Short mmCIF file of C-alpha atoms and ligand atoms in Angstrom, two decimals:
data_model
loop_
_atom_site.label_atom_id
_atom_site.label_comp_id
_atom_site.label_asym_id
_atom_site.label_seq_id
_atom_site.Cartn_x
_atom_site.Cartn_y
_atom_site.Cartn_z
CA UNK A 1 -38.24 1.36 5.40
CA UNK A 2 -36.17 -1.04 4.14
CA UNK A 3 -32.80 -1.00 3.51
CA UNK A 4 -32.44 -3.01 0.15
CA UNK A 5 -30.92 -6.24 -0.30
CA UNK A 6 -30.01 -7.32 -3.70
CA UNK A 7 -25.67 -7.65 -3.95
CA UNK A 8 -26.10 -8.75 -0.91
CA UNK A 9 -28.08 -11.89 -1.43
CA UNK A 10 -27.49 -12.27 -4.87
CA UNK A 11 -23.84 -11.11 -5.18
CA UNK A 12 -22.37 -12.34 -1.27
CA UNK A 13 -18.78 -13.34 -2.60
CA UNK A 14 -18.47 -10.27 -3.79
CA UNK A 15 -20.73 -7.24 -1.56
CA UNK A 16 -18.18 -9.77 1.89
CA UNK A 17 -14.90 -8.85 -0.34
CA UNK A 18 -15.90 -5.32 -0.44
CA UNK A 19 -17.57 -4.59 2.57
CA UNK A 20 -14.72 -5.72 4.62
CA UNK A 21 -12.07 -3.66 2.74
CA UNK A 22 -14.09 -0.62 2.69
CA UNK A 23 -15.14 -0.36 6.21
CA UNK A 24 -12.01 -1.15 7.52
CA UNK A 25 -12.03 -4.56 8.35
CA UNK A 26 -10.02 -6.56 7.24
CA UNK A 27 -6.85 -6.76 4.32
CA UNK A 28 -6.97 -10.19 2.09
CA UNK A 29 -4.46 -8.83 -0.38
CA UNK A 30 -1.59 -10.29 2.09
CA UNK A 31 0.98 -11.99 -0.24
CA UNK A 32 0.05 -15.49 1.59
CA UNK A 33 -3.21 -17.32 0.14
CA UNK A 34 -5.38 -17.54 3.20
CA UNK A 35 -4.25 -15.10 5.36
CA UNK A 36 -5.36 -12.03 6.06
CA UNK A 37 -5.31 -8.68 7.79
CA UNK A 38 -7.34 -6.83 10.57
CA UNK A 39 -7.31 -3.17 10.04
CA UNK A 40 -8.44 -0.74 13.43
CA UNK A 41 -12.17 -1.45 12.61
CA UNK A 42 -12.26 -5.20 12.38
CA UNK A 43 -9.82 -5.63 15.33
CA UNK A 44 -12.06 -3.25 17.60
CA UNK A 45 -14.89 -5.93 16.61
CA UNK A 46 -13.27 -8.19 16.81
CA UNK A 47 -12.25 -7.41 20.30
CA UNK A 48 -16.01 -6.40 21.61
CA UNK A 49 -16.59 -10.10 20.90
CA UNK A 50 -14.03 -11.63 22.59
CA UNK A 51 -14.83 -9.85 25.36
CA UNK A 52 -17.85 -11.56 24.87
CA UNK A 53 -16.64 -14.83 24.51
CA UNK A 54 -14.24 -14.35 27.84
CA UNK A 55 -16.71 -13.31 30.06
CA UNK A 56 -18.74 -16.34 29.47
CA UNK A 57 -15.86 -18.92 29.44
CA UNK A 58 -14.55 -17.36 32.88
CA UNK A 59 -17.89 -17.33 34.62
CA UNK A 60 -18.36 -20.84 33.93
CA UNK A 61 -15.15 -22.06 35.77
CA UNK A 62 -12.95 -21.93 32.55
CA UNK A 63 -9.27 -20.66 33.19
CA UNK A 64 -7.10 -18.41 30.52
CA UNK A 65 -3.62 -20.00 29.58
CA UNK A 66 -1.41 -19.83 26.39
CA UNK A 67 0.46 -22.62 25.28
CA UNK A 68 3.14 -23.12 22.55
CA UNK A 69 2.54 -22.50 19.04
CA UNK A 70 4.82 -25.35 17.81
CA UNK A 71 4.71 -29.11 18.70
CA UNK A 72 6.70 -31.39 18.09
CA UNK A 73 6.21 -34.45 14.84
CA UNK A 74 6.51 -37.61 17.94
CA UNK A 75 3.77 -35.49 19.83
CA UNK A 76 1.53 -34.43 17.54
CA UNK A 77 0.42 -38.23 16.04
CA UNK A 78 0.42 -40.51 18.98
CA UNK A 79 -3.22 -40.41 18.84
CA UNK A 80 -3.68 -42.48 15.46
CA UNK A 81 -6.79 -40.43 14.29
CA UNK A 82 -6.19 -37.42 15.87
CA UNK A 83 -2.99 -37.36 13.16
CA UNK A 84 -4.72 -39.30 10.59
CA UNK A 85 -7.14 -36.67 9.98
CA UNK A 86 -4.48 -33.33 9.84
CA UNK A 87 -1.43 -34.29 9.02
CA UNK A 88 -2.32 -33.29 5.16
CA UNK A 89 -3.31 -29.76 6.67
CA UNK A 90 -0.15 -29.56 8.64
CA UNK A 91 2.67 -27.11 7.85
CA UNK A 92 6.04 -27.99 9.60
CA UNK A 93 8.90 -26.09 10.72
CA UNK A 94 12.51 -27.97 9.58
CA UNK A 95 15.35 -25.77 10.23
CA UNK A 96 15.75 -23.77 13.25
CA UNK A 97 18.74 -20.59 11.41
CA UNK A 98 21.22 -22.82 9.32
CA UNK A 99 20.70 -26.33 11.41
CA UNK A 100 17.99 -28.77 10.49
CA UNK A 101 16.36 -29.40 13.06
CA UNK A 102 15.92 -33.27 14.49
CA UNK A 103 12.62 -33.39 15.39
CA UNK A 104 10.49 -31.43 12.56
CA UNK A 105 7.83 -29.67 14.23
CA UNK A 106 4.25 -28.81 13.58
CA UNK A 107 3.06 -25.26 13.74
CA UNK A 108 -0.26 -26.24 16.12
CA UNK A 109 -2.73 -27.00 13.67
CA UNK A 110 -5.21 -26.96 17.16
CA UNK A 111 -3.93 -27.55 20.43
CA UNK A 112 -5.53 -31.22 21.69
CA UNK A 113 -1.51 -33.37 21.33
CA UNK A 114 0.41 -29.20 22.80
CA UNK A 115 -2.54 -29.15 25.89
CA UNK A 116 -2.27 -33.11 26.49
CA UNK A 117 0.70 -34.01 27.19
CA UNK A 118 1.06 -31.00 29.86
CA UNK A 119 -2.46 -32.75 31.39
CA UNK A 120 -0.47 -35.86 32.10
CA UNK A 121 1.45 -33.27 34.25
CA UNK A 122 -1.17 -31.74 36.07
CA UNK A 123 -3.38 -34.60 36.58
CA UNK A 124 -2.73 -37.06 39.37
CA UNK A 125 -5.42 -36.85 42.21
CA UNK A 126 -8.90 -36.66 41.09
CA UNK A 127 -8.78 -32.83 43.45
CA UNK A 128 -6.85 -31.67 40.10
CA UNK A 129 -10.36 -32.24 38.75
CA UNK A 130 -12.25 -31.07 36.61
CA UNK A 131 -9.83 -28.96 34.65
CA UNK A 132 -11.55 -26.19 32.31
CA UNK A 133 -9.07 -24.68 30.14
CA UNK A 134 -9.37 -22.33 27.26
CA UNK A 135 -7.30 -19.41 25.01
CA UNK A 136 -7.65 -17.49 22.25
CA UNK A 137 -4.80 -18.10 19.56
CA UNK A 138 -3.56 -18.39 15.75
CA UNK A 139 -3.74 -21.57 14.40
CA UNK A 140 -2.13 -23.13 11.19
CA UNK A 141 -3.85 -25.16 8.63
CA UNK A 142 -3.48 -26.01 5.17
CA UNK A 143 -6.91 -25.89 4.31
CA UNK A 144 -7.08 -27.61 0.30
CA UNK A 145 -10.60 -26.45 0.02
CA UNK A 146 -10.67 -23.18 -1.45
CA UNK A 147 -9.45 -20.60 0.84
CA UNK A 148 -12.72 -17.35 1.93
CA UNK A 149 -11.21 -14.47 4.39
CA UNK A 150 -12.25 -15.49 6.85
CA UNK A 151 -14.17 -18.79 6.64
CA UNK A 152 -11.69 -20.76 5.18
CA UNK A 153 -8.45 -18.62 5.78
CA UNK A 154 -4.60 -21.01 6.61
CA UNK A 155 -3.65 -18.99 9.37
CA UNK A 156 -6.91 -18.92 11.30
CA UNK A 157 -6.09 -16.01 13.38
CA UNK A 158 -9.12 -16.39 15.72
CA UNK A 159 -8.92 -20.04 17.19
CA UNK A 160 -10.98 -19.71 20.99
CA UNK A 161 -10.29 -23.51 21.97
CA UNK A 162 -11.65 -25.03 25.07
CA UNK A 163 -11.18 -28.19 26.84
CA UNK A 164 -11.51 -30.28 29.68
CA UNK A 165 -10.77 -33.52 31.31
CA UNK A 166 -13.27 -34.92 34.20
CA UNK A 167 -13.29 -37.77 36.05
CA UNK A 168 -16.93 -39.41 35.24
CA UNK A 169 -18.49 -39.80 31.44
CA UNK A 170 -21.35 -38.26 32.73
CA UNK A 171 -19.54 -35.05 33.64
CA UNK A 172 -17.79 -35.25 30.19
CA UNK A 173 -21.12 -35.42 28.71
CA UNK A 174 -22.32 -32.52 31.29
CA UNK A 175 -19.34 -29.93 30.57
CA UNK A 176 -20.91 -30.96 26.08
CA UNK A 177 -23.89 -29.53 27.26
CA UNK A 178 -22.71 -26.48 29.15
CA UNK A 179 -20.24 -25.44 26.78
CA UNK A 180 -23.53 -25.52 23.38
CA UNK A 181 -25.26 -23.42 26.46
CA UNK A 182 -22.43 -20.96 26.61
CA UNK A 183 -22.01 -20.79 22.55
CA UNK A 184 -26.06 -20.34 22.49
CA UNK A 185 -25.66 -17.37 24.47
CA UNK A 186 -23.02 -16.06 22.80
CA UNK A 187 -24.03 -16.63 19.64
CA UNK A 188 -27.73 -15.31 20.81
CA UNK A 189 -25.63 -11.83 22.33
CA UNK A 190 -24.97 -11.97 18.32
CA UNK A 191 -28.44 -12.23 16.65
CA UNK A 192 -26.54 -14.91 14.54
CA UNK A 193 -28.61 -17.79 14.58
CA UNK A 194 -28.15 -21.18 14.33
CA UNK A 195 -28.59 -25.21 13.69
CA UNK A 196 -27.49 -28.10 16.48
CA UNK A 197 -26.58 -31.05 15.04
CA UNK A 198 -25.19 -33.70 15.52
CA UNK A 199 -22.17 -34.78 12.95
CA UNK A 200 -22.19 -37.93 11.04
CA UNK A 201 -19.63 -40.40 12.51
CA UNK A 202 -18.11 -40.07 9.41
CA UNK A 203 -17.90 -35.89 10.20
CA UNK A 204 -16.96 -35.93 13.44
CA UNK A 205 -14.02 -34.55 14.83
CA UNK A 206 -10.80 -36.69 14.77
CA UNK A 207 -10.30 -38.26 17.54
CA UNK A 208 -13.73 -38.02 18.92
CA UNK A 209 -16.81 -39.78 19.78
CA UNK A 210 -18.64 -37.15 18.38
CA UNK A 211 -19.44 -33.82 17.40
CA UNK A 212 -22.04 -31.00 18.14
CA UNK A 213 -22.04 -27.94 15.29
CA UNK A 214 -23.62 -25.16 15.27
CA UNK A 215 -24.61 -23.79 11.28
CA UNK A 216 -25.81 -20.93 10.38
CA UNK A 217 -27.02 -20.17 6.70
CA UNK A 218 -24.74 -17.51 5.25
CA UNK A 219 -27.40 -14.23 1.92
CA UNK A 220 -26.10 -17.37 -1.00
CA UNK A 221 -28.28 -19.94 1.16
CA UNK A 222 -25.24 -21.70 2.02
CA UNK A 223 -23.99 -22.92 5.06
CA UNK A 224 -21.60 -21.86 7.86
CA UNK A 225 -20.28 -24.33 10.21
CA UNK A 226 -19.46 -21.18 13.92
CA UNK A 227 -18.80 -23.31 16.13
CA UNK A 228 -17.81 -27.27 17.26
CA UNK A 229 -18.23 -29.35 20.89
CA UNK A 230 -17.36 -32.13 21.20
CA UNK A 231 -17.15 -35.68 23.54
CA UNK A 232 -12.96 -37.17 23.14
CA UNK A 233 -14.06 -39.50 25.40
CA UNK A 234 -10.26 -41.23 26.65
CA UNK A 235 -8.76 -41.80 22.97
CA UNK A 236 -6.60 -39.37 23.60
CA UNK A 237 -6.47 -39.83 27.74
CA UNK A 238 -5.08 -43.70 26.58
CA UNK A 239 -3.05 -41.62 23.93
CA UNK A 240 -1.80 -39.35 26.61
CA UNK A 241 -1.60 -41.18 29.37
CA UNK A 242 -3.63 -38.68 31.91
CA UNK A 243 -4.83 -40.94 34.67
CA UNK A 244 -5.81 -39.67 38.21
CA UNK A 245 -6.25 -41.63 40.99
CA UNK A 246 -9.98 -41.47 42.87
CA UNK A 247 -10.65 -41.49 46.07
CA UNK A 248 -9.64 -45.46 46.62
CA UNK A 249 -6.41 -44.58 45.08
CA UNK A 250 -7.10 -46.43 42.43
CA UNK A 251 -6.12 -44.80 38.36
CA UNK A 252 -8.18 -44.55 35.54
CA UNK A 253 -8.05 -42.64 32.41
CA UNK A 254 -9.84 -39.10 32.74
CA UNK A 255 -12.99 -37.97 30.48
CA UNK A 256 -12.07 -34.75 28.01
CA UNK A 257 -14.36 -32.76 25.84
CA UNK A 258 -13.65 -29.63 23.81
CA UNK A 259 -14.13 -26.78 21.99
CA UNK A 260 -13.58 -24.56 19.79
CA UNK A 261 -14.78 -20.95 17.62
CA UNK A 262 -13.36 -18.39 14.14
CA UNK A 263 -13.45 -15.50 13.08
CA UNK A 264 -15.93 -17.79 11.43
CA UNK A 265 -18.74 -16.11 13.88
CA UNK A 266 -16.63 -12.16 12.78
CA UNK A 267 -18.24 -13.49 8.85
CA UNK A 268 -20.89 -14.40 10.06
CA UNK A 269 -21.38 -11.95 11.89
CA UNK A 270 -20.74 -9.01 9.98
CA UNK A 271 -22.77 -10.88 7.25
CA UNK A 272 -25.81 -12.20 8.00
CA UNK A 273 -27.08 -9.46 9.82
CA UNK A 274 -25.91 -6.19 6.40
CA UNK A 275 -27.13 -4.49 3.42
CA UNK A 276 -26.92 -3.16 0.93
CA UNK A 277 -25.45 -0.31 2.18
CA UNK A 278 -23.07 -2.50 4.59
CA UNK A 279 -22.80 -3.76 7.83
CA UNK A 280 -25.21 -3.36 10.60
CA UNK A 281 -23.88 -4.00 13.41
CA UNK A 282 -25.35 -5.24 17.06
CA UNK A 283 -25.31 -2.62 20.23
CA UNK A 284 -22.80 -5.29 22.64
CA UNK A 285 -20.91 -6.18 19.61
CA UNK A 286 -20.33 -2.49 17.56
CA UNK A 287 -17.70 -0.21 18.24
CA UNK A 288 -19.40 2.99 17.47
CA UNK A 289 -23.05 2.58 19.09
CA UNK A 290 -24.06 6.09 18.25
CA UNK A 291 -22.85 9.02 16.19
CA UNK A 292 -23.69 12.59 15.91
CA UNK A 293 -23.49 14.32 12.74
CA UNK A 294 -24.35 18.35 13.11
CA UNK A 295 -26.45 19.41 9.64
CA UNK A 296 -24.46 21.92 8.92
CA UNK A 297 -26.76 25.81 7.73
CA UNK A 298 -25.77 28.87 6.17
CA UNK A 299 -24.93 31.26 10.10
CA UNK A 300 -26.10 28.99 12.44
CA UNK A 301 -23.03 26.26 12.20
CA UNK A 302 -21.79 27.21 15.44
CA UNK A 303 -24.45 27.19 16.96
CA UNK A 304 -25.14 23.94 15.76
CA UNK A 305 -22.23 22.35 16.60
CA UNK A 306 -22.54 23.52 20.42
CA UNK A 307 -25.77 22.17 20.97
CA UNK A 308 -24.64 18.51 18.95
CA UNK A 309 -20.98 18.57 20.89
CA UNK A 310 -23.39 19.52 24.10
CA UNK A 311 -25.59 16.10 22.74
CA UNK A 312 -22.11 13.79 21.94
CA UNK A 313 -21.14 15.27 26.12
CA UNK A 314 -24.65 13.20 27.20
CA UNK A 315 -24.25 10.14 24.93
CA UNK A 316 -21.17 10.10 26.60
CA UNK A 317 -21.70 10.10 29.97
CA UNK A 318 -24.02 8.08 29.93
CA UNK A 319 -21.55 5.54 29.11
CA UNK A 320 -23.33 4.94 25.46
CA UNK A 321 -19.96 4.72 22.85
CA UNK A 322 -20.25 7.37 21.32
CA UNK A 323 -18.51 9.64 18.54
CA UNK A 324 -18.99 13.08 16.89
CA UNK A 325 -18.59 13.49 13.28
CA UNK A 326 -17.36 17.13 13.30
CA UNK A 327 -15.12 16.88 10.13
CA UNK A 328 -16.02 20.09 7.50
CA UNK A 329 -14.86 18.86 4.61
CA UNK A 330 -16.69 16.62 3.31
CA UNK A 331 -20.49 16.73 3.60
CA UNK A 332 -23.42 15.42 5.82
CA UNK A 333 -24.53 13.00 3.59
CA UNK A 334 -21.18 11.67 2.50
CA UNK A 335 -20.94 11.23 6.53
CA UNK A 336 -24.32 9.03 6.61
CA UNK A 337 -22.37 7.08 4.15
CA UNK A 338 -19.76 6.49 5.72
CA UNK A 339 -21.14 5.49 8.83
CA UNK A 340 -24.06 3.18 7.53
CA UNK A 341 -21.11 1.35 5.49
CA UNK A 342 -19.54 0.82 9.42
CA UNK A 343 -22.55 -0.03 10.60
CA UNK A 344 -23.32 1.94 13.06
CA UNK A 345 -26.56 0.80 14.82
CA UNK A 346 -27.43 4.81 15.55
CA UNK A 347 -27.23 8.19 14.11
CA UNK A 348 -28.01 11.47 15.58
CA UNK A 349 -28.77 14.09 13.38
CA UNK A 350 -28.70 18.15 14.62
CA UNK A 351 -29.98 20.94 12.23
CA UNK A 352 -30.93 24.57 12.58
CA UNK A 353 -34.64 22.78 13.01
CA UNK A 354 -33.27 20.68 16.30
CA UNK A 355 -31.94 24.31 17.66
CA UNK A 356 -35.32 25.99 17.02
CA UNK A 357 -37.63 23.31 19.00
CA UNK A 358 -34.51 21.77 21.17
CA UNK A 359 -35.74 18.54 19.72
CA UNK A 360 -32.30 15.53 18.08
CA UNK A 361 -33.16 13.37 14.93
CA UNK A 362 -32.91 9.62 15.53
CA UNK A 363 -31.88 7.73 12.35
CA UNK A 364 -31.60 3.87 13.38
CA UNK A 365 -29.37 2.09 10.69
CA UNK A 366 -31.31 -1.44 10.42
CA UNK A 367 -33.88 0.06 8.57
CA UNK A 368 -33.28 3.77 8.01
CA UNK A 369 -36.07 4.62 10.44
CA UNK A 370 -36.19 8.21 11.52
CA UNK A 371 -37.71 9.98 15.25
CA UNK A 372 -37.28 13.08 16.90
CA UNK A 373 -37.39 13.46 20.13
CA UNK A 374 -37.06 16.14 22.46
CA UNK A 375 -33.09 17.10 23.72
CA UNK A 376 -34.20 16.37 27.35
CA UNK A 377 -34.97 12.39 26.03
CA UNK A 378 -31.96 11.50 24.02
CA UNK A 379 -30.24 9.37 26.64
CA UNK A 380 -33.10 7.40 26.69
CA UNK A 381 -34.26 7.04 24.04
CA UNK A 382 -31.00 5.44 22.15
CA UNK A 383 -31.40 3.59 24.22
CA UNK A 384 -34.60 2.48 23.56
CA UNK A 385 -33.55 2.32 20.44
CA UNK A 386 -30.40 0.62 20.34
CA UNK A 387 -32.45 -2.37 22.29
CA UNK A 388 -34.88 -1.85 19.55
CA UNK A 389 -32.49 -2.05 17.27
CA UNK A 390 -31.52 -5.71 18.54
CA UNK A 391 -34.30 -6.93 19.03
CA UNK A 392 -35.24 -5.85 15.10
CA UNK A 393 -31.88 -8.18 13.81
CA UNK A 394 -32.62 -10.95 15.95
CA UNK A 395 -36.00 -11.51 15.16
CA UNK A 396 -34.90 -10.47 11.37
CA UNK A 397 -31.99 -12.91 11.38
CA UNK A 398 -34.66 -15.71 12.59
CA UNK A 399 -36.56 -15.48 10.36
CA UNK A 400 -34.00 -15.27 6.97
CA UNK A 401 -32.91 -19.36 8.95
CA UNK A 402 -36.41 -20.01 9.53
CA UNK A 403 -37.34 -19.03 5.76
CA UNK A 404 -34.69 -20.92 4.78
CA UNK A 405 -35.03 -24.12 6.22
CA UNK A 406 -37.54 -26.63 4.24
CA UNK A 407 -38.80 -31.03 4.40
CA UNK A 408 -38.59 -32.53 1.34
CA UNK A 409 -39.65 -36.23 1.23
CA UNK A 410 -37.04 -37.87 -1.11
CA UNK A 411 -34.55 -37.60 -3.17
CA UNK A 412 -35.44 -34.91 -6.20
CA UNK A 413 -37.08 -32.61 -4.07
CA UNK A 414 -34.80 -32.20 -1.69
CA UNK A 415 -31.65 -31.87 -4.96
CA UNK A 416 -34.20 -29.31 -6.08
CA UNK A 417 -34.40 -27.66 -3.26
CA UNK A 418 -30.75 -27.31 -3.17
CA UNK A 419 -29.92 -26.04 -6.18
CA UNK A 420 -32.17 -23.54 -6.49
CA UNK A 421 -33.34 -22.27 -2.99
CA UNK A 422 -30.08 -23.28 -0.84
CA UNK A 423 -30.40 -23.44 2.97
CA UNK A 424 -31.14 -26.18 4.83
CA UNK A 425 -32.90 -29.26 4.24
CA UNK A 426 -34.35 -31.74 6.82
CA UNK A 427 -35.41 -35.43 5.61
CA UNK A 428 -36.40 -38.06 6.41
CA UNK A 429 -33.42 -40.73 7.28
CA UNK A 430 -33.67 -44.66 8.75
CA UNK A 431 -30.13 -43.51 10.59
CA UNK A 432 -27.69 -46.04 8.61
CA UNK A 433 -24.03 -44.76 7.67
CA UNK A 434 -24.98 -46.52 3.96
CA UNK A 435 -27.49 -44.78 4.00
CA UNK A 436 -26.39 -41.76 4.68
CA UNK A 437 -22.97 -41.22 2.87
CA UNK A 438 -25.66 -42.36 -0.39
CA UNK A 439 -28.33 -39.48 0.33
CA UNK A 440 -24.92 -36.72 0.28
CA UNK A 441 -23.79 -38.08 -2.92
CA UNK A 442 -28.40 -38.42 -3.91
CA UNK A 443 -28.64 -34.53 -3.15
CA UNK A 444 -25.05 -33.39 -4.28
CA UNK A 445 -25.10 -31.48 -0.19
CA UNK A 446 -23.07 -32.02 2.79
CA UNK A 447 -25.18 -33.68 5.35
CA UNK A 448 -24.67 -31.35 8.41
CA UNK A 449 -26.44 -34.48 10.44
CA UNK A 450 -28.94 -34.85 13.63
CA UNK A 451 -31.38 -32.52 15.11
CA UNK A 452 -28.95 -32.38 18.92
CA UNK A 453 -31.74 -33.00 21.97
CA UNK A 454 -34.45 -31.55 20.01
CA UNK A 455 -37.87 -32.95 19.63
CA UNK A 456 -38.44 -33.99 16.35
CA UNK A 457 -41.42 -34.62 14.88
CA UNK A 458 -40.09 -38.29 12.39
CA UNK A 459 -42.96 -38.64 9.78
CA UNK A 460 -42.15 -40.64 6.41
CA UNK A 461 -39.39 -43.38 5.51
CA UNK A 462 -35.68 -43.00 4.59
CA UNK A 463 -35.79 -41.39 1.77
CA UNK A 464 -32.44 -43.89 0.27
CA UNK A 465 -34.09 -47.56 1.64
CA UNK A 466 -38.05 -46.75 2.32
CA UNK A 467 -37.78 -47.94 5.80
CA UNK A 468 -39.02 -46.14 8.18
CA UNK A 469 -37.11 -42.91 9.32
CA UNK A 470 -35.70 -42.83 12.85
CA UNK A 471 -34.74 -39.31 12.53
CA UNK A 472 -34.16 -36.86 9.71
CA UNK A 473 -30.42 -35.99 8.38
CA UNK A 474 -29.90 -32.30 7.40
CA UNK A 475 -28.89 -31.12 4.28
CA UNK A 476 -26.86 -28.40 2.64
CA UNK A 477 -24.47 -27.11 0.58
CA UNK A 478 -22.20 -26.35 3.23
CA UNK A 479 -18.46 -23.70 3.09
C1 P5A B 501 -12.47 -28.08 19.12
C2 P5A B 501 -10.81 -26.97 19.67
C3 P5A B 501 -11.26 -27.95 16.68
O1 P5A B 501 -10.42 -28.26 15.67
N1 P5A B 501 -9.94 -28.51 19.13
C4 P5A B 501 -9.81 -27.57 19.66
C5 P5A B 501 -11.78 -28.27 18.50
N2 P5A B 501 -12.84 -28.02 15.85
S1 P5A B 501 -12.97 -27.64 15.23
O2 P5A B 501 -13.94 -28.02 14.39
O3 P5A B 501 -11.77 -28.42 13.74
O4 P5A B 501 -12.57 -26.44 14.36
C6 P5A B 501 -13.35 -25.00 15.65
C7 P5A B 501 -14.03 -24.25 14.85
O5 P5A B 501 -13.04 -23.35 14.12
C8 P5A B 501 -13.45 -23.15 13.48
N3 P5A B 501 -12.65 -23.47 11.95
C9 P5A B 501 -11.50 -22.52 10.77
N4 P5A B 501 -12.23 -20.87 10.71
C10 P5A B 501 -11.49 -20.64 9.82
N5 P5A B 501 -10.60 -20.80 9.42
C11 P5A B 501 -10.62 -22.76 8.84
N6 P5A B 501 -9.01 -23.11 8.30
C12 P5A B 501 -11.69 -23.20 10.02
N7 P5A B 501 -11.10 -24.31 10.33
C13 P5A B 501 -12.04 -24.55 11.33
C14 P5A B 501 -14.47 -23.76 13.07
O6 P5A B 501 -15.69 -22.75 12.66
C15 P5A B 501 -14.61 -24.57 13.73
O7 P5A B 501 -15.86 -25.64 14.59
ZN1 ZN B 502 -32.03 -45.92 5.07
#
């Protein structure tokens, strides 16, 4: 059985707003544009996700830190390209109580310029390197594009940013690879499909040598940038004078990288797996993995409840995140509806027939299929089904991404696909910036960039200038 995905696909924006609120994830009615409130269930999902990120970073030698929110104006402006790009998006604190501040203080839009002055103090010798730190904080960006809950907010509340410093360019390069690998594993755990692109030079992170980005395709066919990894070279090291003494007593600037993700990942997770009934959560993220629902029957309620509780206990003792829904005032049907909306991967129903036969009925959230198993096998069966649900979610999501990725060999075709179907279109490109920017105009879409570290088959010629194509450009309408 296939749950419907009509609304999910055709009125995604409405679906998203509606589910966020009804499933008690996130309330976007806070009276400041671009800010939202994490509600209890949403906060639990957020916490699970952060647990996974922290585990991946901690186990690869990163250390968690916490820097101040405020950045003095002169520090924020130290690196030219960085400030030039961010200055239009900065919130400023200019007063403290009754006093005008002598130095304006920025609410961090990201923390390079807060962290690197401290790197200047911390890093003296090659023995201090590498430095690999991260923090999870709020950052503020006065976004001028249309704001959207979680997707483009002005207070980004779940900004996980990592910053590293290295002795050599090769080590920084290696760090970019490690970061990409960490994010791959993280998105894989989330069952979120992605493409990895080197952003065009005109669209890299301000202050970076180059930027690598993860994009996914949302239900409406638009792409969402869900993470970025930047090789900063020595630009910030020079601006903040971050030098170390090598083995020979000579001083050199460090080589740096930084990489970040935000609640956009949660938006992608909730959106990509969802359907018209609501959320569908992978088991690793689900705050509740299994819900036990007793199905009352005249004269047998006590037996049914006792058996439901016994199974609930068994699942809880096995370490599964399980709840039992004993609410008396509502029907089993309304309970199903509630937990489907919240994306609980598996439901266990216990009715009179299950009690008689010594069985349990299991219903998968992803495809709503029912199965029966003996009461002795419930734990094993639940574990197996959770695994299968996760696999099915991953498969469905990746085939969605593949379905939404096309190739085009001329501008008209590319433009038509982007307009009519959406998703990502791969177009032969000579690699010249002039053609790239023109291409973006001609197909009326953004250029995500070129494939990162992938063997790509390039056939045909640049659709703009006709020269032999050296790569492909990925074009899409991006959020
Ligand atoms: C990398 C971490 C940086 O800021 N500095 C530290 C680097 N990169 S970035 O690409 O600008 O941002 C990292 C990721 O954050 C998400 N993001 C947002 N999410 C929600 N609302 C926003 N307004 C917003 N801005 C950026 C993106 O996923 C981006 O890749
Ligand atoms: Zn060209």
